[in-house]
Short mmCIF file of C-alpha atoms and ligand atoms in Angstrom, two decimals:
data_model
loop_
_atom_site.label_atom_id
_atom_site.label_comp_id
_atom_site.label_asym_id
_atom_site.label_seq_id
_atom_site.Cartn_x
_atom_site.Cartn_y
_atom_site.Cartn_z
CA MET A 1430 0.00 0.01 0.08
CA LYS A 1431 1.45 3.35 -0.91
CA LEU A 1432 0.47 6.61 0.74
CA TYR A 1433 1.51 10.21 -0.14
CA ASN A 1434 3.38 11.71 2.88
CA THR A 1435 3.24 15.35 3.18
CA LEU A 1436 6.46 15.35 5.12
CA THR A 1437 8.48 13.91 2.07
CA ARG A 1438 6.21 15.06 -0.78
CA GLN A 1439 6.33 11.42 -2.11
CA LYS A 1440 4.19 8.38 -2.35
CA GLU A 1441 5.92 5.95 0.02
CA GLU A 1442 5.37 2.25 0.73
CA PHE A 1443 3.40 2.03 3.91
CA VAL A 1444 4.87 -0.15 6.65
CA PRO A 1445 3.47 0.08 10.13
CA ILE A 1446 5.78 0.57 13.09
CA ASN A 1447 4.76 -2.44 15.09
CA GLY A 1448 3.64 -5.44 12.94
CA ASN A 1449 0.22 -5.52 11.91
CA GLN A 1450 -1.09 -2.81 14.05
CA VAL A 1451 -1.51 0.75 12.69
CA LYS A 1452 -1.84 3.63 14.99
CA MET A 1453 -3.44 6.72 13.47
CA TYR A 1454 -4.36 10.21 14.89
CA SER A 1455 -6.95 12.42 13.15
CA CYS A 1456 -7.55 15.84 14.11
CA GLY A 1457 -11.11 16.05 15.19
CA PRO A 1458 -13.63 18.87 15.01
CA THR A 1459 -13.97 22.09 16.98
CA VAL A 1460 -17.36 21.66 18.37
CA TYR A 1461 -18.61 25.25 18.72
CA ASN A 1462 -20.84 25.02 15.63
CA TYR A 1463 -22.20 22.64 13.12
CA ALA A 1464 -19.57 20.75 10.82
CA HIS A 1465 -19.73 22.19 7.23
CA ILE A 1466 -19.54 19.89 4.25
CA GLY A 1467 -15.91 20.79 3.84
CA ASN A 1468 -14.98 19.55 7.36
CA LEU A 1469 -17.19 16.49 6.44
CA ARG A 1470 -15.02 15.73 3.35
CA THR A 1471 -11.98 15.69 5.56
CA TYR A 1472 -13.65 13.03 7.73
CA VAL A 1473 -14.90 10.88 4.65
CA PHE A 1474 -11.23 10.99 3.67
CA MET A 1475 -10.26 9.76 7.06
CA ASP A 1476 -12.92 7.05 6.89
CA ILE A 1477 -11.65 5.92 3.44
CA LEU A 1478 -8.15 5.58 4.95
CA ARG A 1479 -9.69 3.59 7.92
CA ARG A 1480 -11.60 1.34 5.53
CA THR A 1481 -8.52 0.88 3.22
CA LEU A 1482 -6.23 -0.02 6.15
CA LYS A 1483 -8.77 -2.69 7.40
CA TYR A 1484 -9.37 -4.08 3.94
CA ASN A 1485 -5.75 -4.70 3.83
CA GLY A 1486 -5.95 -6.69 7.04
CA TYR A 1487 -4.48 -4.04 9.47
CA GLU A 1488 -5.67 -3.82 12.94
CA LEU A 1489 -6.37 -0.20 13.39
CA LEU A 1490 -6.36 2.05 16.41
CA ASN A 1491 -7.58 5.49 15.47
CA VAL A 1492 -7.79 8.42 17.75
CA MET A 1493 -10.00 11.46 16.82
CA ASN A 1494 -10.04 14.23 19.43
CA ILE A 1495 -13.01 16.56 20.08
CA THR A 1496 -11.60 20.16 20.52
CA ASP A 1497 -14.06 21.54 23.21
CA VAL A 1498 -11.65 24.10 24.39
CA GLY A 1499 -9.11 26.51 23.55
CA HIS A 1500 -9.03 26.65 19.86
CA LEU A 1501 -8.64 30.28 19.43
CA VAL A 1502 -10.16 32.33 16.79
CA SER A 1503 -8.12 31.66 13.58
CA ASP A 1504 -4.71 30.06 14.18
CA GLU A 1505 -2.90 32.59 15.93
CA ASP A 1506 -2.69 32.94 19.69
CA GLU A 1507 -4.59 36.01 20.47
CA GLY A 1508 -8.25 36.54 20.11
CA GLU A 1509 -11.30 35.08 21.59
CA ASP A 1510 -11.68 31.45 22.33
CA LYS A 1511 -14.03 29.95 19.65
CA MET A 1512 -16.01 27.99 22.23
CA VAL A 1513 -16.44 30.95 24.42
CA LYS A 1514 -17.60 33.08 21.54
CA GLY A 1515 -20.05 30.40 20.35
CA ALA A 1516 -21.34 30.09 24.08
CA ARG A 1517 -21.84 33.95 24.23
CA GLU A 1518 -23.59 34.32 21.03
CA GLN A 1519 -26.00 31.31 21.89
CA LYS A 1520 -26.44 32.24 25.45
CA LYS A 1521 -25.11 28.74 26.70
CA THR A 1522 -22.35 27.60 28.77
CA PRO A 1523 -19.37 26.33 26.54
CA TRP A 1524 -20.07 22.90 27.93
CA GLU A 1525 -23.52 22.93 26.82
CA ILE A 1526 -22.33 24.22 23.31
CA ALA A 1527 -19.77 21.40 23.13
CA GLU A 1528 -22.11 18.69 23.99
CA TYR A 1529 -24.82 19.77 21.50
CA TYR A 1530 -22.46 20.07 18.76
CA THR A 1531 -20.66 16.85 19.53
CA ASP A 1532 -23.78 14.89 19.38
CA VAL A 1533 -24.71 16.51 16.01
CA PHE A 1534 -21.38 15.70 14.55
CA MET A 1535 -21.60 12.05 15.62
CA GLU A 1536 -24.93 11.91 13.98
CA ASP A 1537 -23.44 13.54 10.77
CA ILE A 1538 -20.65 11.13 10.52
CA ALA A 1539 -23.03 8.24 11.13
CA ALA A 1540 -25.18 9.57 8.29
CA LEU A 1541 -22.22 9.62 6.07
CA ASN A 1542 -21.24 5.98 7.17
CA ILE A 1543 -17.89 7.20 8.54
CA GLY A 1544 -16.64 4.63 10.96
CA ARG A 1545 -16.21 5.84 14.48
CA PRO A 1546 -12.65 6.15 15.55
CA GLU A 1547 -11.81 3.63 18.32
CA ILE A 1548 -10.97 6.47 20.58
CA ILE A 1549 -12.68 9.78 20.78
CA PRO A 1550 -11.11 11.88 23.50
CA LYS A 1551 -12.31 15.23 24.53
CA ALA A 1552 -9.65 18.02 25.08
CA THR A 1553 -11.34 19.06 28.48
CA ASP A 1554 -10.72 15.48 30.01
CA HIS A 1555 -6.94 15.81 29.24
CA ILE A 1556 -5.74 19.03 30.76
CA LYS A 1557 -3.55 17.15 33.02
CA GLU A 1558 -1.79 15.50 30.16
CA MET A 1559 -1.26 18.77 28.48
CA ILE A 1560 0.11 20.49 31.55
CA SER A 1561 2.69 17.70 31.93
CA PHE A 1562 3.66 18.02 28.32
CA VAL A 1563 4.15 21.70 28.74
CA GLU A 1564 6.30 21.00 31.83
CA GLY A 1565 8.50 18.70 29.93
CA LEU A 1566 9.12 21.31 27.34
CA LEU A 1567 10.05 23.87 29.83
CA GLU A 1568 12.45 21.31 31.69
CA LYS A 1569 14.03 20.76 28.32
CA GLY A 1570 14.41 24.52 27.62
CA TYR A 1571 12.14 24.55 24.58
CA ALA A 1572 9.48 26.83 26.22
CA TYR A 1573 9.55 30.00 28.25
CA GLU A 1574 7.03 31.80 30.59
CA THR A 1575 5.84 35.35 29.94
CA SER A 1576 3.26 37.47 31.81
CA ASP A 1577 0.39 35.84 29.78
CA GLY A 1578 1.43 32.32 29.23
CA ILE A 1579 3.87 29.69 28.28
CA TYR A 1580 5.35 29.94 24.85
CA PHE A 1581 7.11 27.40 22.61
CA ASP A 1582 10.71 28.72 21.45
CA ILE A 1583 10.84 28.09 17.92
CA SER A 1584 14.38 29.17 17.54
CA LYS A 1585 15.32 26.25 19.64
CA PHE A 1586 13.90 23.68 17.32
CA ASP A 1587 15.83 23.24 14.05
CA GLY A 1588 13.39 21.46 12.14
CA TYR A 1589 10.73 24.11 12.27
CA GLY A 1590 8.90 24.59 8.95
CA LYS A 1591 9.90 21.04 7.69
CA LEU A 1592 6.29 19.95 6.94
CA SER A 1593 5.16 23.08 5.19
CA ARG A 1594 8.62 23.86 3.59
CA LEU A 1595 7.73 27.45 3.93
CA ASN A 1596 10.35 29.82 5.52
CA LEU A 1597 9.26 31.70 8.57
CA GLU A 1598 8.28 34.97 6.86
CA GLU A 1599 6.03 33.04 4.51
CA GLN A 1600 4.37 31.01 7.28
CA MET A 1601 3.77 34.28 9.33
CA ALA A 1602 2.18 35.88 6.16
CA GLY A 1603 -0.42 33.23 6.28
CA ALA A 1604 -1.23 33.45 9.98
CA ARG A 1605 -1.80 36.89 11.35
CA VAL A 1606 0.41 36.95 14.48
CA GLU A 1607 -0.19 39.04 17.60
CA VAL A 1608 2.10 41.61 18.66
CA ASN A 1609 3.50 40.68 21.89
CA ASP A 1610 6.67 42.27 23.09
CA GLU A 1611 7.38 39.43 25.61
CA LYS A 1612 7.68 36.80 22.93
CA ARG A 1613 11.26 35.97 21.78
CA HIS A 1614 10.13 35.38 18.30
CA PRO A 1615 7.12 36.67 16.69
CA ALA A 1616 6.11 33.05 15.63
CA ASP A 1617 6.44 31.41 18.86
CA PHE A 1618 3.18 30.02 19.93
CA ALA A 1619 1.28 29.59 23.06
CA LEU A 1620 1.37 26.15 24.87
CA TRP A 1621 -0.63 27.51 27.79
CA LYS A 1622 -2.43 30.87 28.26
CA LYS A 1623 -2.98 32.31 31.77
CA ALA A 1624 -6.70 33.20 31.98
CA PRO A 1625 -8.26 36.54 32.97
CA LYS A 1626 -10.84 36.15 35.54
CA GLU A 1627 -13.78 36.43 33.16
CA HIS A 1628 -12.56 33.62 31.08
CA ILE A 1629 -15.19 30.91 31.43
CA MET A 1630 -13.16 27.72 30.81
CA GLN A 1631 -9.91 27.66 33.07
CA TRP A 1632 -7.89 25.17 35.03
CA GLU A 1633 -5.35 25.09 37.69
CA SER A 1634 -1.81 24.74 36.58
CA PRO A 1635 1.70 25.37 37.92
CA TRP A 1636 1.43 28.84 36.26
CA GLY A 1637 -1.98 29.71 37.79
CA MET A 1638 -5.41 29.43 36.36
CA GLY A 1639 -5.44 29.00 32.62
CA TYR A 1640 -6.20 26.95 29.63
CA PRO A 1641 -4.29 25.06 27.00
CA GLY A 1642 -3.18 26.24 23.49
CA TRP A 1643 -4.73 24.35 20.65
CA HIS A 1644 -1.75 22.49 19.25
CA ILE A 1645 -0.78 21.08 22.44
CA GLU A 1646 -4.13 19.32 22.82
CA CYS A 1647 -3.38 17.00 19.70
CA SER A 1648 0.17 16.34 20.74
CA ALA A 1649 -0.86 15.34 24.26
CA MET A 1650 -3.84 13.12 23.38
CA GLY A 1651 -1.96 11.51 20.58
CA ARG A 1652 0.93 10.63 22.93
CA LYS A 1653 -1.43 9.42 25.52
CA TYR A 1654 -3.27 6.86 23.39
CA LEU A 1655 -0.94 5.96 20.73
CA GLY A 1656 2.45 6.27 22.52
CA ASP A 1657 5.65 8.15 21.59
CA ARG A 1658 5.71 7.06 18.05
CA PHE A 1659 2.80 6.28 15.76
CA ASP A 1660 2.21 5.60 12.17
CA ILE A 1661 -0.26 8.05 10.63
CA HIS A 1662 -1.56 11.55 11.32
CA THR A 1663 -4.35 13.03 9.27
CA GLY A 1664 -6.05 16.45 8.92
CA GLY A 1665 -7.04 18.96 6.32
CA VAL A 1666 -4.42 20.91 4.22
CA ASP A 1667 -5.08 24.14 6.09
CA HIS A 1668 -3.42 22.50 9.21
CA ILE A 1669 -0.10 21.97 7.43
CA PRO A 1670 1.71 25.32 8.00
CA VAL A 1671 0.42 26.00 11.54
CA HIS A 1672 -1.21 23.50 13.59
CA HIS A 1673 0.81 20.49 12.34
CA GLU A 1674 4.11 22.16 12.06
CA ASN A 1675 3.67 23.30 15.74
CA GLU A 1676 2.65 19.59 16.74
CA ILE A 1677 5.69 18.39 15.06
CA ALA A 1678 7.91 20.92 16.89
CA GLN A 1679 6.42 20.18 20.39
CA SER A 1680 6.39 16.37 20.08
CA GLU A 1681 9.91 15.97 18.52
CA ALA A 1682 11.33 18.65 21.02
CA LEU A 1683 10.08 16.45 23.86
CA LEU A 1684 10.98 13.10 22.44
CA GLY A 1685 14.14 13.89 20.64
CA GLU A 1686 12.79 11.99 17.55
CA PRO A 1687 9.83 12.20 15.09
CA ALA A 1688 6.58 11.07 16.68
CA VAL A 1689 4.79 10.41 13.34
CA ASN A 1690 5.84 8.48 10.24
CA PHE A 1691 3.18 9.30 7.82
CA TRP A 1692 1.54 12.99 7.53
CA LEU A 1693 -1.65 12.72 5.29
CA HIS A 1694 -3.80 15.83 4.36
CA GLY A 1695 -7.02 16.09 2.57
CA GLU A 1696 -7.49 18.94 0.13
CA PHE A 1697 -10.25 21.47 0.55
CA MET A 1698 -13.78 21.55 -0.63
CA MET A 1699 -14.85 24.58 -2.32
CA VAL A 1700 -18.15 26.02 -2.94
CA ASN A 1701 -18.86 27.70 -6.41
CA ASN A 1702 -14.97 27.61 -6.84
CA GLY A 1703 -14.71 29.96 -3.96
CA LYS A 1704 -13.97 29.55 -0.14
CA MET A 1705 -16.84 28.51 2.23
CA SER A 1706 -17.55 31.29 4.57
CA LYS A 1707 -20.28 32.44 6.85
CA SER A 1708 -20.59 35.82 5.22
CA LEU A 1709 -21.27 34.12 1.64
CA GLY A 1710 -23.80 31.95 3.46
CA ASN A 1711 -22.31 28.91 1.74
CA THR A 1712 -21.10 26.80 4.81
CA TYR A 1713 -23.75 24.09 4.10
CA THR A 1714 -24.38 21.40 6.51
CA ILE A 1715 -25.69 17.71 6.31
CA ALA A 1716 -29.03 19.12 7.51
CA ASN A 1717 -29.03 21.50 4.62
CA ILE A 1718 -28.37 18.61 2.32
CA LYS A 1719 -31.24 16.61 3.78
CA GLU A 1720 -33.70 19.51 3.69
CA ARG A 1721 -33.06 19.72 -0.04
CA GLY A 1722 -34.15 15.97 -0.30
CA TYR A 1723 -30.68 14.66 -0.98
CA ASN A 1724 -29.35 11.46 0.63
CA PRO A 1725 -26.19 12.08 2.74
CA LEU A 1726 -24.61 9.06 1.08
CA ALA A 1727 -24.98 10.79 -2.23
CA PHE A 1728 -22.78 13.52 -0.70
CA ARG A 1729 -20.30 10.63 0.16
CA TYR A 1730 -20.44 9.43 -3.36
CA MET A 1731 -19.56 12.95 -4.67
CA CYS A 1732 -16.56 12.95 -2.19
CA LEU A 1733 -15.38 9.51 -3.45
CA ASN A 1734 -15.43 10.77 -6.95
CA ALA A 1735 -12.55 13.22 -6.42
CA HIS A 1736 -9.15 12.25 -5.18
CA TYR A 1737 -8.38 13.31 -1.69
CA ARG A 1738 -5.53 15.38 -2.90
CA ASN A 1739 -7.51 17.36 -5.26
CA LYS A 1740 -9.85 20.07 -4.52
CA LEU A 1741 -13.45 19.32 -4.88
CA ASN A 1742 -15.97 22.06 -5.93
CA PHE A 1743 -19.44 21.90 -4.52
CA THR A 1744 -22.47 23.16 -6.12
CA TRP A 1745 -26.14 22.13 -5.85
CA ASP A 1746 -25.93 20.96 -9.65
CA VAL A 1747 -23.06 18.67 -8.57
CA MET A 1748 -25.24 17.47 -5.68
CA GLN A 1749 -28.15 16.77 -7.82
CA ALA A 1750 -25.98 14.93 -10.48
CA SER A 1751 -24.31 12.91 -7.55
CA GLN A 1752 -27.78 11.88 -6.22
CA VAL A 1753 -28.70 10.50 -9.72
CA SER A 1754 -25.52 8.77 -10.26
CA TYR A 1755 -25.48 7.29 -6.59
CA ASP A 1756 -29.11 5.94 -7.22
CA ARG A 1757 -28.12 4.37 -10.48
CA PHE A 1758 -25.10 2.79 -8.85
CA ILE A 1759 -27.14 1.07 -6.05
CA GLU A 1760 -30.01 0.15 -8.29
CA GLY A 1761 -27.46 -1.25 -10.78
CA ALA A 1762 -25.73 -3.25 -8.19
CA LEU A 1763 -28.77 -4.75 -6.69
CA GLN A 1764 -29.95 -5.85 -10.32
CA HIS A 1765 -26.93 -8.38 -9.98
CA LYS A 1766 -28.10 -9.77 -6.75
CA GLU A 1767 -30.31 -12.65 -8.27
CA GLY A 1768 -28.35 -12.82 -11.55
CA THR A 1769 -27.58 -16.32 -12.49
CA ALA A 1770 -24.79 -15.78 -15.18
CA GLU A 1771 -21.43 -17.22 -14.15
CA ILE A 1772 -18.29 -14.99 -14.27
CA PRO A 1773 -15.03 -16.67 -15.18
CA ASP A 1774 -12.63 -16.68 -12.22
CA ASP A 1775 -10.11 -14.71 -14.16
CA VAL A 1776 -12.46 -11.92 -14.88
CA GLN A 1777 -13.45 -11.81 -11.37
CA THR A 1778 -9.85 -11.83 -10.21
CA SER A 1779 -8.83 -9.19 -12.76
CA PHE A 1780 -11.70 -6.82 -11.39
CA LEU A 1781 -10.49 -7.35 -8.00
CA THR A 1782 -6.89 -6.83 -8.53
CA GLU A 1783 -7.53 -3.58 -10.50
CA PHE A 1784 -9.65 -2.37 -7.60
CA GLU A 1785 -7.14 -3.28 -5.08
CA ASP A 1786 -4.27 -1.70 -7.12
CA ALA A 1787 -6.24 1.32 -7.28
CA ILE A 1788 -7.10 1.86 -3.50
CA ASN A 1789 -3.59 0.96 -2.59
CA ASP A 1790 -2.04 3.49 -4.75
CA ASP A 1791 -2.50 6.42 -2.35
CA LEU A 1792 -6.22 5.89 -2.22
CA ASN A 1793 -7.31 6.26 -5.78
CA ILE A 1794 -11.07 5.88 -4.99
CA PRO A 1795 -12.23 7.53 -8.31
CA LYS A 1796 -10.41 4.93 -10.24
CA ALA A 1797 -11.76 2.13 -7.93
CA LEU A 1798 -15.36 3.52 -8.40
CA GLY A 1799 -14.81 3.37 -12.13
CA ILE A 1800 -13.84 -0.20 -11.92
CA ALA A 1801 -17.00 -0.91 -9.73
CA TRP A 1802 -19.20 0.94 -12.42
CA ASN A 1803 -17.59 -1.27 -15.17
CA MET A 1804 -18.97 -4.21 -12.92
CA VAL A 1805 -22.31 -2.62 -12.38
CA ARG A 1806 -22.68 -2.30 -16.25
CA TYR A 1807 -21.40 -5.80 -16.89
CA PRO A 1808 -23.83 -7.13 -19.76
CA GLU A 1809 -24.90 -10.23 -17.81
CA LYS A 1810 -26.45 -10.02 -14.41
CA SER A 1811 -24.46 -12.11 -12.00
CA LYS A 1812 -24.67 -12.99 -8.32
CA ASP A 1813 -20.76 -13.02 -8.36
CA ILE A 1814 -20.60 -9.53 -9.43
CA TYR A 1815 -22.89 -8.58 -6.59
CA GLU A 1816 -20.67 -10.52 -4.06
CA LEU A 1817 -17.66 -8.62 -5.46
CA LEU A 1818 -19.41 -5.28 -5.33
CA LEU A 1819 -20.37 -5.90 -1.56
CA LYS A 1820 -16.74 -6.70 -0.90
CA MET A 1821 -15.65 -3.34 -2.46
CA ASP A 1822 -18.17 -1.39 -0.62
CA ASP A 1823 -16.42 -2.29 2.52
CA VAL A 1824 -14.12 0.41 1.13
CA PHE A 1825 -16.50 2.61 -0.41
CA GLY A 1826 -19.04 2.64 2.29
CA LEU A 1827 -21.96 3.44 -0.01
CA GLY A 1828 -24.42 1.19 1.79
CA ILE A 1829 -25.11 -1.38 -0.91
CA LYS A 1830 -26.07 -3.81 1.98
CA TYR A 1831 -28.24 -1.21 3.46
CA ALA A 1832 -30.09 -0.74 0.18
CA GLU A 1833 -30.62 -4.48 0.03
CA GLN A 1834 -32.35 -4.34 3.43
CA LYS A 1835 -34.62 -1.63 2.56
CA SER A 1836 -38.25 -2.36 3.21
CA ALA A 1837 -40.70 -1.42 0.49
CA GLU A 1838 -42.55 1.16 2.44
CA GLU A 1839 -40.00 3.23 4.26
CA PRO A 1840 -36.66 2.49 2.59
CA GLU A 1841 -34.75 5.71 3.88
CA LEU A 1842 -36.13 5.11 7.36
CA ASP A 1843 -34.57 1.53 7.78
CA ALA A 1844 -31.09 2.40 6.77
CA GLU A 1845 -31.31 5.22 9.34
CA ILE A 1846 -32.69 2.95 12.03
CA GLU A 1847 -29.87 0.27 11.29
CA ARG A 1848 -27.24 3.07 11.60
CA LEU A 1849 -28.63 4.26 15.02
CA ILE A 1850 -28.65 0.83 16.40
CA GLU A 1851 -25.08 0.40 15.24
CA GLU A 1852 -24.16 3.71 16.92
CA ARG A 1853 -25.85 2.48 20.13
CA GLN A 1854 -23.96 -0.77 20.06
CA GLN A 1855 -20.83 1.19 19.74
CA ALA A 1856 -21.83 3.55 22.46
CA ARG A 1857 -22.46 0.41 24.78
CA LYS A 1858 -19.23 -0.98 23.97
CA GLU A 1859 -17.61 2.11 25.16
CA LYS A 1860 -19.81 2.20 28.12
CA ASN A 1861 -21.16 5.56 27.21
CA TRP A 1862 -24.65 4.72 28.69
CA LYS A 1863 -25.85 8.22 28.29
CA LEU A 1864 -25.52 8.18 24.55
CA SER A 1865 -26.89 4.75 24.33
CA ASP A 1866 -29.91 5.84 26.17
CA GLU A 1867 -30.51 8.80 24.15
CA ILE A 1868 -30.37 6.78 21.04
CA ARG A 1869 -32.87 4.24 22.54
CA ASP A 1870 -35.25 7.20 23.25
CA LYS A 1871 -34.70 8.62 19.78
CA LEU A 1872 -35.68 5.33 18.27
CA LYS A 1873 -38.75 5.20 20.54
CA GLU A 1874 -39.73 8.54 19.14
CA MET A 1875 -39.52 7.00 15.68
CA GLY A 1876 -41.91 4.15 16.87
CA ILE A 1877 -39.03 1.60 17.02
CA GLU A 1878 -38.76 -0.79 19.91
CA LEU A 1879 -35.47 -2.48 20.64
CA GLN A 1880 -35.00 -5.94 21.96
CA ASP A 1881 -31.50 -7.34 23.16
CA THR A 1882 -31.49 -10.90 22.30
CA PRO A 1883 -28.66 -13.50 22.44
CA GLN A 1884 -28.62 -13.21 18.68
CA GLY A 1885 -27.98 -9.48 18.90
CA VAL A 1886 -30.26 -6.47 18.81
CA LYS A 1887 -33.57 -6.97 17.15
CA TRP A 1888 -36.09 -4.18 16.48
CA LYS A 1889 -39.83 -3.82 15.65
CA ARG A 1890 -42.20 -0.97 14.82
CA ILE A 1891 -44.68 -0.28 17.64
P1 AMP B 2380 -12.01 22.39 12.67
O1 AMP B 2380 -13.21 22.04 13.32
O2 AMP B 2380 -11.97 23.91 12.12
O3 AMP B 2380 -10.59 22.16 13.38
O4 AMP B 2380 -11.97 21.55 11.23
C1 AMP B 2380 -12.17 20.21 11.10
C2 AMP B 2380 -11.43 19.76 9.95
O5 AMP B 2380 -11.87 20.11 8.76
C3 AMP B 2380 -9.96 19.78 9.95
O6 AMP B 2380 -9.29 18.77 9.44
C4 AMP B 2380 -9.72 20.90 8.72
O7 AMP B 2380 -8.69 20.87 8.07
C5 AMP B 2380 -10.91 20.62 7.98
N1 AMP B 2380 -11.59 21.57 6.92
C6 AMP B 2380 -11.88 22.79 7.29
N2 AMP B 2380 -12.36 23.41 6.17
C7 AMP B 2380 -12.38 22.65 5.20
C8 AMP B 2380 -12.78 22.65 3.79
N3 AMP B 2380 -13.29 23.73 3.27
N4 AMP B 2380 -12.75 21.35 3.08
C9 AMP B 2380 -12.10 20.31 3.54
N5 AMP B 2380 -11.69 20.41 4.94
C10 AMP B 2380 -11.65 21.36 5.67
ZN1 ZN B 2381 -4.93 18.46 15.70
#
């Protein structure tokens, strides 16, 4: 399997550090608002990587954080905390805001058939780990204290800039940097901020009450759950110059060696060939997609049609076209289900080999989909093809199996119910009884009763 490593700007053969186990960290959402379709494209990319690794037989341990604190407005260190700003505008506490948007995010990723990462830690539960990370950096002389916080001294770290390959002036042109006389270098970034009294979210620390910088979150949680060194780190391309550059600096400074082998980044989603922004009113959500009558999986299909390292331009026309193609794809696949034609073994093997070569060539999913389409269009209907398509759908995640289970009267609903049940099973596995009960209640509202049986969960309409 080959993956494009941003660090080396090359496709490299992927070899895990530890045998068959793959440890992967994915930068998670900042939960002060709804995730927009651009954010979600990045999680579809994460999911495709998850599925491809599993398809190849790797055992995966994937951590995705929930940023529920300290992600300051834009990437620089000054400015108002996004959580606090969201809370003020919506007249709720930051904790309420975070909980609400975390739940919606989980529903969004379930609707897009994005697998839940094995561990989903919240930043606010890991303040202790972040503090000890900062202490380690201070001890090693990579950080210093000012009147308003603890800063990382980038001049002490030789490799600064190696991921983005930008010089400091170029990096700083991208990120507006606060004027702060006490900083040794303008690009030094906050590891910990001392909190003014009115700051809502704050914790005790050796440096008084305060809150963590955003970058330290990911370094501390990655280290806690994946260890000092792990295989893959993912995020969107916007994270390359500041967030991930800073993560590398912190982790490598503390450990004395690189923490991550492969850095993978998903390209941006554009809308009408421009940036998504609140002021343009084009930060669409999954709810917007559903409101217009589209299936979230048709949005997923749209994402699969572009390589993750290419920009993808969203328009409602493309959404409409994707829905049409998605329906045709699923219907076409289902037409093979009862097919009696026999497909010669060598033809089957060549379809599968082409598919595997594509996904293992830096996740060339558009090409893999093309191969699946050739099978859907195969002139004779064959159960063999159907079986192969199901196997490939382990990677695509387009829900061919759900479509098969659709009941005649309420097809969309059944898929949604199955998804919610799966989500509840996962919540129970994680001993998240609150979420599990919430899902049960939600299903009840939909008129669905659950029965836990030795054969698994059964459901019926009441
Ligand atoms: P945030 O919640 O702002 O931390 O963003 C969550 C994820 O979405 C990050 O991995 C970002 O890199 C990614 N992201 C933000 N905007 C876009 C976009 N327009 N297209 C694709 N990914 C994005
Ligand atoms: Zn991160």
